[in-house]
Coordinates of C-alpha atoms and ligand atoms in Angstrom, one line a residue:
M10 CA 68.2 -32.0 -75.8
T11 CA 65.3 -30.6 -77.5
Q12 CA 63.9 -27.7 -76.0
T13 CA 60.5 -27.4 -76.0
N14 CA 60.1 -23.6 -75.7
S15 CA 58.0 -23.6 -72.3
V16 CA 58.1 -20.4 -70.6
V17 CA 57.5 -21.9 -67.7
S18 CA 59.5 -19.7 -65.1
H19 CA 58.7 -21.5 -61.5
F20 CA 56.1 -23.4 -58.9
E21 CA 53.7 -20.9 -57.0
C22 CA 51.7 -22.0 -54.0
Y23 CA 48.2 -20.9 -54.9
D24 CA 47.2 -20.4 -50.9
C25 CA 50.6 -18.7 -49.4
G26 CA 52.4 -17.4 -52.5
S27 CA 55.5 -19.1 -51.6
T28 CA 57.5 -19.9 -54.8
Y29 CA 59.6 -22.4 -55.5
D30 CA 62.3 -23.5 -58.1
L31 CA 61.2 -25.9 -61.1
E32 CA 63.6 -28.9 -59.5
H33 CA 61.6 -28.8 -55.9
T34 CA 60.1 -32.5 -55.2
E35 CA 57.9 -31.7 -52.2
F36 CA 54.5 -31.8 -52.3
P37 CA 51.9 -30.0 -51.6
C38 CA 53.8 -26.3 -50.3
P39 CA 55.8 -27.0 -47.7
E40 CA 55.2 -24.0 -46.3
C41 CA 51.0 -24.6 -45.9
G42 CA 50.5 -27.6 -47.4
G43 CA 48.5 -25.5 -50.3
I44 CA 48.4 -25.9 -54.5
L45 CA 51.9 -25.3 -56.3
D46 CA 51.2 -23.7 -60.2
P47 CA 53.3 -23.7 -62.5
Q48 CA 53.8 -19.7 -63.7
Y49 CA 55.0 -19.0 -67.2
D50 CA 56.1 -16.1 -68.7
Y51 CA 53.2 -15.2 -71.3
H52 CA 55.1 -12.7 -72.9
D53 CA 58.2 -14.9 -74.9
V54 CA 55.7 -17.5 -76.0
E55 CA 57.4 -17.4 -79.5
V56 CA 54.9 -19.8 -81.3
S57 CA 51.7 -18.1 -82.8
R58 CA 47.6 -19.1 -83.1
D59 CA 48.0 -19.9 -87.1
E60 CA 51.1 -22.8 -85.9
I61 CA 49.7 -24.0 -83.1
E62 CA 46.1 -24.9 -85.5
S63 CA 48.7 -26.3 -88.2
R64 CA 49.6 -28.5 -85.3
N65 CA 48.2 -31.4 -84.3
G66 CA 48.6 -35.2 -82.1
S67 CA 48.5 -34.9 -78.5
M68 CA 47.7 -32.4 -76.0
W69 CA 51.5 -31.7 -75.8
K70 CA 51.3 -29.4 -79.2
Y71 CA 50.9 -26.8 -76.4
R72 CA 53.8 -27.8 -74.7
E73 CA 54.7 -24.2 -74.8
L74 CA 51.8 -23.5 -71.8
L75 CA 53.4 -26.9 -70.5
P76 CA 55.9 -27.2 -67.4
I77 CA 58.4 -29.5 -69.4
L78 CA 61.7 -28.2 -70.9
D79 CA 62.8 -31.3 -72.6
T80 CA 60.8 -33.0 -75.5
D81 CA 63.1 -37.3 -74.6
D82 CA 60.7 -36.2 -70.6
I83 CA 57.6 -36.1 -72.2
V84 CA 55.5 -39.0 -71.6
S85 CA 52.9 -39.2 -74.2
M86 CA 50.9 -41.8 -76.5
G87 CA 48.3 -39.0 -78.5
E88 CA 46.4 -38.3 -75.7
G89 CA 43.7 -35.0 -75.6
N90 CA 43.6 -33.6 -79.1
T91 CA 40.3 -35.4 -78.7
P92 CA 37.1 -34.0 -81.2
I93 CA 34.0 -31.7 -80.0
V94 CA 31.0 -33.5 -81.3
E95 CA 27.7 -31.6 -82.1
C96 CA 24.3 -32.4 -80.9
P97 CA 22.2 -31.1 -82.5
K98 CA 18.6 -33.6 -81.6
L99 CA 20.2 -32.4 -77.6
A100 CA 20.0 -28.9 -78.5
E101 CA 16.2 -28.8 -79.9
E102 CA 15.2 -31.4 -76.1
M103 CA 16.9 -28.5 -74.4
G104 CA 15.3 -25.9 -76.3
V105 CA 19.0 -24.1 -76.8
A106 CA 21.2 -22.9 -80.2
R107 CA 23.8 -25.5 -79.5
V108 CA 24.8 -28.7 -77.7
A109 CA 28.2 -30.0 -78.7
I110 CA 30.2 -32.9 -76.3
K111 CA 34.1 -32.8 -76.0
D112 CA 34.3 -36.5 -76.3
E113 CA 37.4 -37.1 -73.6
G114 CA 36.5 -41.1 -74.0
Q115 CA 38.6 -40.7 -77.2
N116 CA 41.9 -41.1 -75.3
P117 CA 44.1 -44.0 -74.4
T118 CA 42.6 -45.1 -71.3
N119 CA 39.0 -43.4 -72.0
T120 CA 39.4 -40.3 -69.9
F121 CA 40.0 -37.2 -69.6
K122 CA 42.5 -37.9 -66.4
D123 CA 45.2 -39.3 -69.2
R124 CA 45.8 -35.7 -69.5
G125 CA 46.8 -35.5 -66.1
A126 CA 49.0 -38.6 -66.2
S127 CA 50.5 -37.8 -69.3
A128 CA 51.4 -34.2 -67.7
S129 CA 52.7 -35.4 -64.5
V130 CA 54.5 -38.8 -65.0
S131 CA 56.1 -36.8 -68.0
G132 CA 57.1 -34.1 -64.4
A133 CA 58.5 -37.3 -62.5
C134 CA 60.8 -37.8 -65.6
Q135 CA 61.7 -34.5 -66.0
Q136 CA 62.6 -34.8 -62.1
G137 CA 64.2 -38.0 -62.5
I138 CA 62.1 -39.5 -59.9
P139 CA 61.7 -43.6 -60.6
E140 CA 59.0 -44.4 -58.5
V141 CA 55.2 -42.7 -57.9
A142 CA 52.1 -42.7 -56.3
I143 CA 48.8 -42.2 -56.5
P144 CA 44.7 -42.8 -54.3
S145 CA 42.0 -43.0 -56.6
A146 CA 39.0 -43.8 -57.5
G147 CA 39.7 -45.6 -60.5
N148 CA 40.3 -43.5 -63.5
A149 CA 43.0 -41.5 -62.5
G150 CA 44.9 -45.1 -61.3
Q151 CA 44.5 -46.8 -64.6
A152 CA 45.8 -43.5 -66.2
A153 CA 48.8 -43.0 -64.1
S154 CA 49.9 -46.9 -64.2
A155 CA 49.8 -46.9 -68.4
Y156 CA 52.1 -43.8 -68.2
T157 CA 54.2 -45.0 -65.9
A158 CA 54.5 -48.2 -67.6
R159 CA 55.1 -46.5 -70.6
A160 CA 57.9 -43.6 -68.8
G161 CA 59.7 -47.7 -67.3
I162 CA 59.0 -45.8 -63.9
D163 CA 57.2 -48.0 -60.5
C164 CA 53.3 -47.0 -59.9
T165 CA 51.9 -48.0 -56.6
V166 CA 48.1 -47.1 -56.9
V167 CA 45.6 -46.9 -53.8
L168 CA 42.5 -47.3 -54.8
N169 CA 38.3 -47.9 -53.4
Y170 CA 38.0 -51.4 -53.0
Q171 CA 34.5 -50.6 -55.0
S172 CA 36.8 -49.4 -58.4
N173 CA 35.4 -51.1 -61.2
D174 CA 37.0 -54.6 -63.0
I175 CA 38.4 -52.4 -65.8
Q176 CA 40.2 -50.2 -63.5
K177 CA 41.3 -52.8 -60.8
T178 CA 42.8 -55.1 -63.7
M179 CA 44.2 -52.4 -65.7
V180 CA 46.5 -50.7 -63.2
E181 CA 47.5 -54.6 -62.6
A182 CA 47.6 -55.6 -65.8
H183 CA 50.4 -52.0 -66.4
G184 CA 53.1 -53.7 -63.6
A185 CA 51.4 -51.5 -61.0
D186 CA 51.5 -52.1 -57.6
L187 CA 47.9 -52.4 -56.5
H188 CA 46.8 -51.6 -53.0
L189 CA 42.6 -51.8 -51.9
A190 CA 41.5 -49.4 -49.5
D191 CA 38.8 -50.2 -46.9
G192 CA 36.3 -47.8 -47.8
K193 CA 35.8 -45.3 -50.0
L194 CA 37.8 -42.8 -51.8
D195 CA 38.2 -40.4 -48.8
K196 CA 39.7 -43.7 -47.1
A197 CA 42.0 -44.8 -49.8
G198 CA 43.0 -40.8 -49.7
G199 CA 43.5 -41.4 -46.2
T200 CA 44.9 -44.8 -46.6
F201 CA 47.5 -42.8 -49.1
G202 CA 48.2 -40.9 -46.7
E203 CA 50.0 -42.9 -44.4
L204 CA 51.7 -45.2 -46.9
R205 CA 53.4 -42.1 -48.6
D206 CA 54.7 -41.0 -45.0
D207 CA 55.5 -44.0 -44.0
N208 CA 57.5 -44.6 -47.7
G209 CA 58.8 -41.7 -48.7
W210 CA 56.6 -41.2 -52.5
Y211 CA 56.5 -39.1 -54.6
T212 CA 52.6 -38.5 -54.8
V213 CA 51.3 -37.5 -58.9
A214 CA 47.8 -37.0 -56.3
T215 CA 45.1 -34.8 -57.4
F216 CA 46.6 -31.2 -56.7
Q217 CA 49.5 -32.8 -54.5
T218 CA 52.1 -32.7 -57.8
P219 CA 51.9 -29.4 -59.3
F220 CA 51.7 -31.0 -63.4
R221 CA 48.6 -32.8 -63.2
H222 CA 46.9 -29.8 -63.1
E223 CA 48.5 -28.1 -66.1
G224 CA 47.6 -31.3 -68.4
K225 CA 44.1 -30.7 -67.5
K226 CA 44.3 -27.4 -68.7
T227 CA 45.1 -28.5 -72.3
M228 CA 41.2 -29.5 -72.7
G229 CA 40.8 -25.5 -72.1
L230 CA 42.4 -24.5 -75.2
E231 CA 42.1 -27.3 -76.9
I232 CA 38.2 -26.1 -76.4
F233 CA 38.6 -22.8 -77.4
E234 CA 40.7 -23.4 -80.1
Q235 CA 37.6 -25.3 -81.7
Y236 CA 35.2 -22.6 -80.8
D237 CA 37.9 -19.9 -83.3
W238 CA 39.8 -18.9 -80.1
D239 CA 36.2 -17.3 -78.8
S240 CA 33.9 -19.8 -76.5
P241 CA 30.9 -21.5 -76.0
D242 CA 28.1 -19.6 -73.6
E243 CA 27.8 -22.2 -70.9
I244 CA 29.9 -25.7 -70.2
F245 CA 28.9 -28.1 -68.2
Y246 CA 31.2 -29.4 -65.9
P247 CA 31.0 -33.4 -63.8
T248 CA 33.2 -32.0 -60.8
G249 CA 34.9 -34.0 -58.3
G250 CA 37.9 -32.6 -56.9
G251 CA 37.5 -30.2 -59.7
V252 CA 41.1 -30.1 -62.3
G253 CA 39.5 -30.4 -65.2
L254 CA 37.4 -27.7 -64.6
I255 CA 40.4 -25.3 -62.9
G256 CA 42.1 -26.2 -65.9
I257 CA 39.2 -24.5 -68.4
W258 CA 39.9 -21.6 -66.0
K259 CA 43.7 -21.2 -66.4
A260 CA 43.1 -21.5 -70.3
Y261 CA 41.2 -18.9 -70.5
Q262 CA 43.0 -16.9 -68.4
E263 CA 46.0 -17.7 -70.0
L264 CA 45.2 -17.1 -73.8
A265 CA 43.2 -13.9 -72.4
E266 CA 47.2 -12.7 -71.0
M267 CA 48.3 -13.6 -74.2
G268 CA 45.4 -11.9 -76.2
W269 CA 44.4 -14.8 -78.0
L270 CA 41.1 -14.8 -77.4
E271 CA 38.1 -12.7 -79.8
D272 CA 35.6 -12.7 -77.2
E273 CA 37.7 -11.8 -73.6
T274 CA 34.1 -13.0 -72.1
P275 CA 34.7 -16.7 -70.7
P276 CA 32.1 -19.0 -70.6
S277 CA 30.1 -19.7 -67.5
L278 CA 31.3 -22.8 -66.3
H279 CA 28.7 -24.9 -63.9
V280 CA 30.1 -27.2 -61.3
A281 CA 27.7 -31.1 -61.8
Q282 CA 27.4 -32.8 -59.0
S283 CA 26.0 -36.2 -57.5
T284 CA 22.9 -35.1 -54.4
G285 CA 24.6 -37.6 -52.7
C286 CA 27.6 -35.7 -52.6
A287 CA 27.9 -32.0 -53.6
P288 CA 30.2 -30.3 -51.3
V289 CA 30.6 -27.5 -54.0
V290 CA 27.3 -27.1 -54.9
Q291 CA 26.3 -26.4 -51.9
A292 CA 29.4 -24.1 -51.1
I293 CA 27.9 -22.5 -54.6
E294 CA 24.6 -22.5 -53.1
E295 CA 25.3 -20.8 -49.9
H296 CA 28.1 -19.1 -51.9
R297 CA 30.4 -19.6 -49.8
D298 CA 34.1 -19.5 -51.2
E299 CA 34.9 -22.7 -49.4
H300 CA 33.4 -25.8 -49.4
E301 CA 32.6 -28.1 -46.2
A302 CA 33.3 -31.9 -46.5
W303 CA 30.9 -33.9 -47.2
D304 CA 29.2 -36.6 -44.5
C305 CA 28.1 -39.5 -45.8
P306 CA 28.9 -39.8 -49.9
E307 CA 27.1 -41.5 -51.9
S308 CA 27.2 -41.8 -55.3
I309 CA 27.7 -44.2 -58.4
G310 CA 30.0 -41.9 -59.7
R311 CA 32.9 -42.8 -58.3
G312 CA 35.2 -39.6 -59.9
I313 CA 32.4 -37.2 -58.9
E314 CA 32.2 -39.1 -55.5
V315 CA 34.4 -36.2 -53.5
P316 CA 34.0 -35.3 -50.2
D317 CA 36.3 -33.1 -49.5
P318 CA 38.2 -31.2 -52.3
G319 CA 40.8 -29.5 -51.1
A320 CA 40.4 -27.2 -54.5
S321 CA 37.3 -25.6 -53.5
P322 CA 38.4 -22.7 -53.4
W323 CA 40.0 -22.1 -56.3
I324 CA 37.1 -24.5 -58.0
L325 CA 34.5 -21.5 -57.0
E326 CA 36.8 -19.0 -58.3
A327 CA 36.3 -20.3 -61.7
V328 CA 32.6 -20.7 -61.0
Y329 CA 31.6 -17.0 -59.6
E330 CA 34.0 -15.4 -62.4
T331 CA 32.4 -17.2 -64.8
G332 CA 29.0 -17.0 -63.9
G333 CA 28.3 -20.5 -63.5
T334 CA 26.3 -22.4 -61.2
G335 CA 26.1 -25.5 -59.7
V336 CA 23.5 -28.4 -59.4
A337 CA 22.9 -31.3 -58.2
V338 CA 21.2 -34.1 -59.9
S339 CA 20.7 -37.9 -58.4
D340 CA 22.5 -41.5 -59.6
S341 CA 19.2 -42.4 -61.6
E342 CA 19.6 -38.7 -63.5
A343 CA 22.8 -39.4 -64.0
L344 CA 22.2 -42.7 -65.7
E345 CA 19.7 -41.0 -67.7
G346 CA 22.0 -38.0 -68.9
A347 CA 24.2 -40.8 -70.3
L348 CA 21.8 -43.0 -72.2
A349 CA 20.5 -39.6 -73.6
A350 CA 23.7 -39.1 -75.1
A351 CA 24.2 -42.3 -75.8
R352 CA 20.2 -42.4 -77.6
H353 CA 20.2 -39.1 -79.7
A354 CA 23.9 -38.6 -79.7
G355 CA 25.3 -41.9 -80.3
I356 CA 28.2 -41.0 -77.4
E357 CA 29.1 -43.5 -74.8
M358 CA 29.4 -41.8 -71.4
C359 CA 30.2 -43.0 -67.9
V360 CA 27.9 -42.0 -64.9
E361 CA 29.9 -38.9 -64.2
P362 CA 29.5 -37.1 -67.7
G363 CA 26.0 -38.9 -67.2
A364 CA 25.2 -35.3 -64.4
A365 CA 26.7 -33.5 -66.4
L366 CA 24.4 -34.1 -69.2
A367 CA 21.5 -34.2 -66.6
A368 CA 22.8 -30.9 -64.9
A369 CA 22.3 -29.0 -68.3
M370 CA 19.3 -30.7 -68.9
Q371 CA 17.6 -29.7 -65.7
M372 CA 18.2 -25.8 -65.7
A373 CA 17.0 -25.9 -69.7
E374 CA 13.9 -27.5 -68.1
D375 CA 13.7 -24.8 -64.9
G376 CA 14.4 -22.0 -68.0
K377 CA 17.3 -21.4 -67.1
L378 CA 19.0 -21.1 -70.5
D379 CA 18.5 -18.6 -73.0
E380 CA 17.1 -19.8 -77.1
D381 CA 20.5 -18.4 -78.5
D382 CA 22.7 -20.7 -75.3
E383 CA 26.2 -22.5 -77.0
I384 CA 26.0 -25.8 -74.4
L385 CA 29.1 -27.8 -74.2
I386 CA 28.9 -31.2 -72.1
I387 CA 32.5 -32.6 -71.5
N388 CA 32.4 -35.9 -71.8
T389 CA 35.0 -36.9 -69.3
G390 CA 34.6 -40.5 -69.5
A391 CA 33.3 -43.2 -72.1
G392 CA 30.8 -45.4 -71.3
N393 CA 32.6 -48.8 -71.2
K394 CA 33.6 -47.7 -67.7
A395 CA 29.9 -47.5 -65.9
T396 CA 28.8 -51.0 -68.5
N397 CA 26.7 -52.8 -65.4
A398 CA 25.4 -49.1 -63.7
L399 CA 23.6 -48.4 -67.3
S400 CA 22.3 -51.7 -68.4
Y401 CA 21.3 -50.8 -64.3
A402 CA 19.1 -48.0 -65.7
L403 CA 17.7 -49.9 -69.4
D404 CA 14.3 -50.8 -69.8
Ligands
PLP14 C1 38.3 -38.1 -62.3 C2 36.9 -38.0 -62.8 C3 35.8 -36.6 -63.2 C4 36.2 -35.7 -61.8 O1 37.0 -35.3 -62.1 P1 37.7 -33.5 -61.5 O2 39.0 -33.4 -62.0 O3 38.9 -34.6 -60.0 O4 37.2 -33.2 -60.8 C5 34.7 -36.0 -64.1 N1 34.5 -38.0 -64.3 C6 35.6 -38.6 -64.8 C7 34.4 -40.6 -65.5 C8 36.8 -39.0 -63.6 O5 37.0 -40.4 -64.5
ZN15 ZN1 51.6 -22.3 -49.1

C-alpha cells in the first residue's frame, strides 16, 4: 500500500449533519436521504502550492484533497489537467477584457464526467465493491462504463432512450449492461431507483455516491491554480444536477481555508440552463432557496435537461454566496453558442456548454458584464457528442 496522504476524515450529510466513517456504503444519507460529503482536515495538508504546480498527469495531482487513501485504489487514465484556452475574438465580440474556455472535451471520454467517474469508481474500489450502477442522460454512463472496465468492476447503466449512438455504443463496447428507459432522465432516474432497490445495487449516481462530486471538485482546484491562485471574475456553467458547479464552489472554499488564494473574492458562479428546463434559473429569479421540479423538460442539451435537481439548495448557496445569476437560453441559442466557439476560437463544444457561452453572450448584450471582466466558460463536453444537433444549426 502506498499512501496518498489524503487528509480525508469522514462523510458528513449536507442536509442533516449526520456523520459516517469512510467504510460506510449506504448512499444517500440513511437518516434523511441527503447528500454525503467527504470532510477533510485541511490544516494537516503537507503539500505546498509549489509542489502541486510541479506535479502533472491527471486530476490526482490533488490526491491530498481527494477521499482515496491508497494509490492502488485509484482508477485513472489521465483525466483532468485540461487547458484553459484564450478566446480573444470572443472577448472582443462580447466587449470584455478576457474570455477563456476550460476545455473539458479533452478528457478520455470527451466530457468532464470522467473526473466524477474516476473518483467514484476509485471509491468503489476502496470500498471493495465488485459491481456498480448508474442512471444517466448519456455522458456519465459512458464515463462510468469506461472507468469500471478499467477497474475490472461490473457496471449497469440505465440510459435515456434518447441518448445518442456514441453513448449507447461505447457503454456496450466497455462491456457494461445497458438498460434503456422509456423516457427522459427523470424516467431513467425513476426506473433506476426501482431496479436499484430490487437488485441492491451500489450507486455511482449524481449526489448519491459521496465520491463523484469530489472528482468534479478538481476542475475547480485546477482553475484556481491556472489563474495563479486567483480566479476569473465570472464563471458560466451549464447546469444539470450541478455537480461541477458545486465542485468549483467547494474547491474555492477549501483553498480559501488553506490560505492558498491570493485574492479571497470568489468568482461569480453563473448557472446556464435551457428555457425548456430551467428549474434552478427559475429559483434564482424568484430568490428561492430550493427549486421546484420542472414539469415538461424539453431540451436537446440532455446533460442539462434535469427537471428535479436534488442538490439545488447547495447550487443556490454557491450562486448567492458568489454573486452569481441564472440565465436560460433556447436550444437554438445554445447551438449558436457552440458554433461561435467553433468559429471564433476553434473549440468544439456540444450543446450544453454552448448554452453556457450563449448565456455569457446574452449577459454581455444586456450590458450586465463590465469591459474589464475576465470570463471563463466551462466546455463540459466535446463537439463530437452533438454533431447531429450541430448540423441542424449550420446555414
Ligand atoms: C452532465 C453534463 C452537464 C451537467 O453537469 P452537472 O454536473 O449535472 O450539472 C453539462 N454538460 C455536459 C456535456 C454534461 O454531460
Ligand atoms: Zn442526512
